Structures are given as structure tokens and as C-alpha cells.
Amino acid sequence: MAQVVESGGESVQAGGSLRLSCVLHGDTFCSYNMTWHRQGPEKQREFVSGIDTDDNTITYTDFVKGRFSISWNKIRDTMYLEMTDLRPEDTAMYYCKAVRRPPSRCTSDYCARRCGSAEAWGQGTLVTVSS
């Protein structure tokens, strides 16, 4: 299965911006549903945003709409999360997750075997927003 490695977390002032990166190390023949999640102090991990590497379908949770922007660079196998207008409540460890699946262009048993369902989480990157 693939591995994912996050980077880009820093300490910033409220109103500032950051760009997080998540590099996918895996079989690029397959497709992946790539997502960002976060876990703040004494909070449960929650979904932030996601993008599909096959059809670029994008989703956001309500509390980041209009402030965060997700993208996928297929040349670099890297997912980005552009975060603007950061708030203290955005303080959290941000995690990248990759869920593998067969590419939509291939429906053969070979693709199903090569790209069977599997997932990988990164170690996280810390974002701290001070007021």
C-alpha cells in the first residue's frame, strides 16, 4: 500500500495563511481518494477536505468553505491544502489519508487485484494559530 507524508505545518497569527502538502508514495497506476483530516486539542479527528485523483471531485466541510482550497498535482503526486484567514480554532494536527481503488478507466480483474482497497494515514503536521 501507499505511504503519505505531510508537511507545511507552522505557527501563524490569526488571519494568516499556510499551505500544507501531502506526498503520495505509491502505485500511481491506481486511483486514490485523498483527504485531509484534523484533530485539535482534546477533540476528535474530523474531516476537512478531500479530492479524488481520478476525476478531481472535491469536497469540503462547512467550516472551511471559502477559506481552504484543496488541489492535486498529478506530476508531483502531491495533494495541497491552501489555508487562508486562519483562526485559532483551526489549531490542530492535520493528517493526510489516501484510500486506494482501481482507476475508473479499468474494470478488469487485473486492476481490481493491483488496486484493491487499502488506506494509509500520515503522521500529521501541526498547525498552530495564535490570536
C-alpha atoms as a printed R data frame, in Angstrom:
    type eleno elety resid chain resno       x      y       z
1   ATOM     1    CA   MET     A     1   0.000  0.000   0.000
2   ATOM     2    CA   ALA     A     2   0.973  3.618  -0.478
3   ATOM     3    CA   GLN     A     3   2.542  5.873   2.097
4   ATOM     4    CA   VAL     A     4   1.727  9.538   2.595
5   ATOM     5    CA   VAL     A     5   3.914 12.208   4.134
6   ATOM     6    CA   GLU     A     6   2.595 15.597   5.247
7   ATOM     7    CA   SER     A     7   4.484 18.854   5.653
8   ATOM     8    CA   GLY     A     8   3.911 22.580   5.890
9   ATOM     9    CA   GLY     A     9   2.511 22.986   9.372
10  ATOM    10    CA   GLU     A    10   3.701 26.058  11.290
11  ATOM    11    CA   SER     A    11   2.742 28.574  13.936
12  ATOM    12    CA   VAL     A    12   0.966 31.598  12.447
13  ATOM    13    CA   GLN     A    13  -1.039 34.595  13.572
14  ATOM    14    CA   ALA     A    14  -4.811 34.702  13.121
15  ATOM    15    CA   GLY     A    15  -5.669 35.883   9.631
16  ATOM    16    CA   GLY     A    16  -2.549 34.303   8.195
17  ATOM    17    CA   SER     A    17  -2.156 31.648   5.512
18  ATOM    18    CA   LEU     A    18  -0.411 28.317   5.144
19  ATOM    19    CA   ARG     A    19  -0.056 25.638   2.516
20  ATOM    20    CA   LEU     A    20   0.062 22.023   3.603
21  ATOM    21    CA   SER     A    21   1.460 19.317   1.368
22  ATOM    22    CA   CYS     A    22   0.876 15.574   1.288
23  ATOM    23    CA   VAL     A    23   3.153 13.488  -0.915
24  ATOM    24    CA   LEU     A    24   1.802 10.137  -2.050
25  ATOM    25    CA   HIS     A    25   4.344  7.339  -2.392
26  ATOM    26    CA   GLY     A    26   2.524  4.523  -4.107
27  ATOM    27    CA   ASP     A    27   1.379  2.830  -7.284
28  ATOM    28    CA   THR     A    28   0.323  5.731  -9.475
29  ATOM    29    CA   PHE     A    29  -1.455  3.339 -11.828
30  ATOM    30    CA   CYS     A    30  -4.200  3.210  -9.213
31  ATOM    31    CA   SER     A    31  -6.611  5.962  -8.242
32  ATOM    32    CA   TYR     A    32  -6.877  7.404  -4.770
33  ATOM    33    CA   ASN     A    33  -9.358  9.312  -2.715
34  ATOM    34    CA   MET     A    34  -7.126 11.776  -0.896
35  ATOM    35    CA   THR     A    35  -8.396 13.550   2.190
36  ATOM    36    CA   TRP     A    36  -7.294 15.955   4.900
37  ATOM    37    CA   HIS     A    37  -8.425 15.468   8.472
38  ATOM    38    CA   ARG     A    38  -7.542 17.347  11.623
39  ATOM    39    CA   GLN     A    39  -7.538 16.781  15.355
40  ATOM    40    CA   GLY     A    40  -7.492 19.748  17.684
41  ATOM    41    CA   PRO     A    41  -6.597 19.713  21.384
42  ATOM    42    CA   GLU     A    42  -8.999 17.450  23.259
43  ATOM    43    CA   LYS     A    43 -11.126 16.990  20.145
44  ATOM    44    CA   GLN     A    44 -11.950 14.074  17.900
45  ATOM    45    CA   ARG     A    45 -10.398 13.776  14.479
46  ATOM    46    CA   GLU     A    46 -12.600 15.388  11.839
47  ATOM    47    CA   PHE     A    47 -12.788 15.540   8.060
48  ATOM    48    CA   VAL     A    48 -11.617 18.781   6.445
49  ATOM    49    CA   SER     A    49 -11.481 18.273   2.693
50  ATOM    50    CA   GLY     A    50 -11.000 15.642   0.021
51  ATOM    51    CA   ILE     A    51 -10.112 15.187  -3.638
52  ATOM    52    CA   ASP     A    52 -10.246 12.215  -5.974
53  ATOM    53    CA   THR     A    53  -7.149 11.724  -8.137
54  ATOM    54    CA   ASP     A    54  -9.222 10.140 -10.902
55  ATOM    55    CA   ASP     A    55 -11.994 12.665 -11.524
56  ATOM    56    CA   ASN     A    56 -10.879 15.553  -9.253
57  ATOM    57    CA   THR     A    57 -14.140 15.534  -7.310
58  ATOM    58    CA   ILE     A    58 -13.656 17.890  -4.376
59  ATOM    59    CA   THR     A    59 -15.430 18.098  -1.030
60  ATOM    60    CA   TYR     A    60 -15.102 20.471   1.921
61  ATOM    61    CA   THR     A    61 -16.550 20.517   5.359
62  ATOM    62    CA   ASP     A    62 -18.676 23.580   6.045
63  ATOM    63    CA   PHE     A    63 -16.328 25.279   8.471
64  ATOM    64    CA   VAL     A    64 -13.557 25.654   5.860
65  ATOM    65    CA   LYS     A    65 -15.575 26.539   2.786
66  ATOM    66    CA   GLY     A    66 -14.368 29.791   1.293
67  ATOM    67    CA   ARG     A    67 -11.138 29.721   3.326
68  ATOM    68    CA   PHE     A    68  -9.388 26.479   2.370
69  ATOM    69    CA   SER     A    69  -8.661 25.164  -1.108
70  ATOM    70    CA   ILE     A    70  -7.592 21.627  -1.971
71  ATOM    71    CA   SER     A    71  -5.734 20.559  -5.099
72  ATOM    72    CA   TRP     A    72  -3.907 17.575  -6.591
73  ATOM    73    CA   ASN     A    73  -0.711 17.781  -8.616
74  ATOM    74    CA   LYS     A    74  -0.523 14.569 -10.627
75  ATOM    75    CA   ILE     A    75   3.020 15.289 -11.803
76  ATOM    76    CA   ARG     A    76   4.325 15.502  -8.248
77  ATOM    77    CA   ASP     A    77   1.789 13.045  -6.735
78  ATOM    78    CA   THR     A    78   1.118 15.692  -4.134
79  ATOM    79    CA   MET     A    79  -2.063 16.994  -2.553
80  ATOM    80    CA   TYR     A    80  -2.130 20.547  -1.262
81  ATOM    81    CA   LEU     A    81  -4.327 22.368   1.194
82  ATOM    82    CA   GLU     A    82  -4.183 26.135   0.852
83  ATOM    83    CA   MET     A    83  -5.466 27.655   4.078
84  ATOM    84    CA   THR     A    84  -6.320 31.339   4.353
85  ATOM    85    CA   ASP     A    85  -7.910 33.515   7.019
86  ATOM    86    CA   LEU     A    86  -6.714 31.100   9.661
87  ATOM    87    CA   ARG     A    87  -8.412 31.207  13.041
88  ATOM    88    CA   PRO     A    88  -7.339 29.977  16.472
89  ATOM    89    CA   GLU     A    89  -9.952 27.212  16.182
90  ATOM    90    CA   ASP     A    90  -8.048 25.878  13.150
91  ATOM    91    CA   THR     A    91  -5.245 24.884  15.509
92  ATOM    92    CA   ALA     A    92  -4.820 21.146  15.113
93  ATOM    93    CA   MET     A    93  -2.679 18.322  13.888
94  ATOM    94    CA   TYR     A    94  -3.526 17.909  10.209
95  ATOM    95    CA   TYR     A    95  -3.449 14.421   8.767
96  ATOM    96    CA   CYS     A    96  -3.439 13.168   5.203
97  ATOM    97    CA   LYS     A    97  -5.196  9.952   4.241
98  ATOM    98    CA   ALA     A    98  -5.078  8.005   0.989
99  ATOM    99    CA   VAL     A    99  -7.637  5.356   0.064
100 ATOM   100    CA   ARG     A   100  -6.660  3.291  -2.960
101 ATOM   101    CA   ARG     A   101  -9.062  1.987  -5.583
102 ATOM   102    CA   PRO     A   102  -8.942  0.793  -9.208
103 ATOM   103    CA   PRO     A   103  -8.933  3.572 -11.811
104 ATOM   104    CA   SER     A   104 -12.300  4.155 -13.438
105 ATOM   105    CA   ARG     A   105 -10.786  3.560 -16.890
106 ATOM   106    CA   CYS     A   106 -10.018 -0.068 -15.988
107 ATOM   107    CA   THR     A   107 -12.629 -2.590 -14.902
108 ATOM   108    CA   SER     A   108 -10.597 -5.765 -15.357
109 ATOM   109    CA   ASP     A   109  -9.775 -8.305 -12.684
110 ATOM   110    CA   TYR     A   110  -6.127 -7.268 -13.066
111 ATOM   111    CA   CYS     A   111  -6.961 -3.717 -11.983
112 ATOM   112    CA   ALA     A   112  -9.081 -4.971  -9.124
113 ATOM   113    CA   ARG     A   113  -6.202 -7.107  -7.851
114 ATOM   114    CA   ARG     A   114  -3.495 -4.497  -8.374
115 ATOM   115    CA   CYS     A   115  -5.534 -1.643  -6.908
116 ATOM   116    CA   GLY     A   116  -7.540 -3.376  -4.241
117 ATOM   117    CA   SER     A   117  -8.962 -1.242  -1.483
118 ATOM   118    CA   ALA     A   118  -6.412 -0.123   1.087
119 ATOM   119    CA   GLU     A   119  -5.725  3.029   3.072
120 ATOM   120    CA   ALA     A   120  -2.795  4.869   4.571
121 ATOM   121    CA   TRP     A   121  -2.517  7.707   7.091
122 ATOM   122    CA   GLY     A   122   0.363 10.098   7.509
123 ATOM   123    CA   GLN     A   123   1.988 11.099  10.788
124 ATOM   124    CA   GLY     A   124   0.485 14.579  10.706
125 ATOM   125    CA   THR     A   125   1.727 18.152  10.537
126 ATOM   126    CA   LEU     A   126   0.975 20.661  13.304
127 ATOM   127    CA   VAL     A   127  -0.775 23.951  12.611
128 ATOM   128    CA   THR     A   128  -0.943 26.458  15.461
129 ATOM   129    CA   VAL     A   129  -2.890 29.690  15.054
130 ATOM   130    CA   SER     A   130  -2.488 32.355  17.718
131 ATOM   131    CA   SER     A   131  -4.842 35.269  18.270
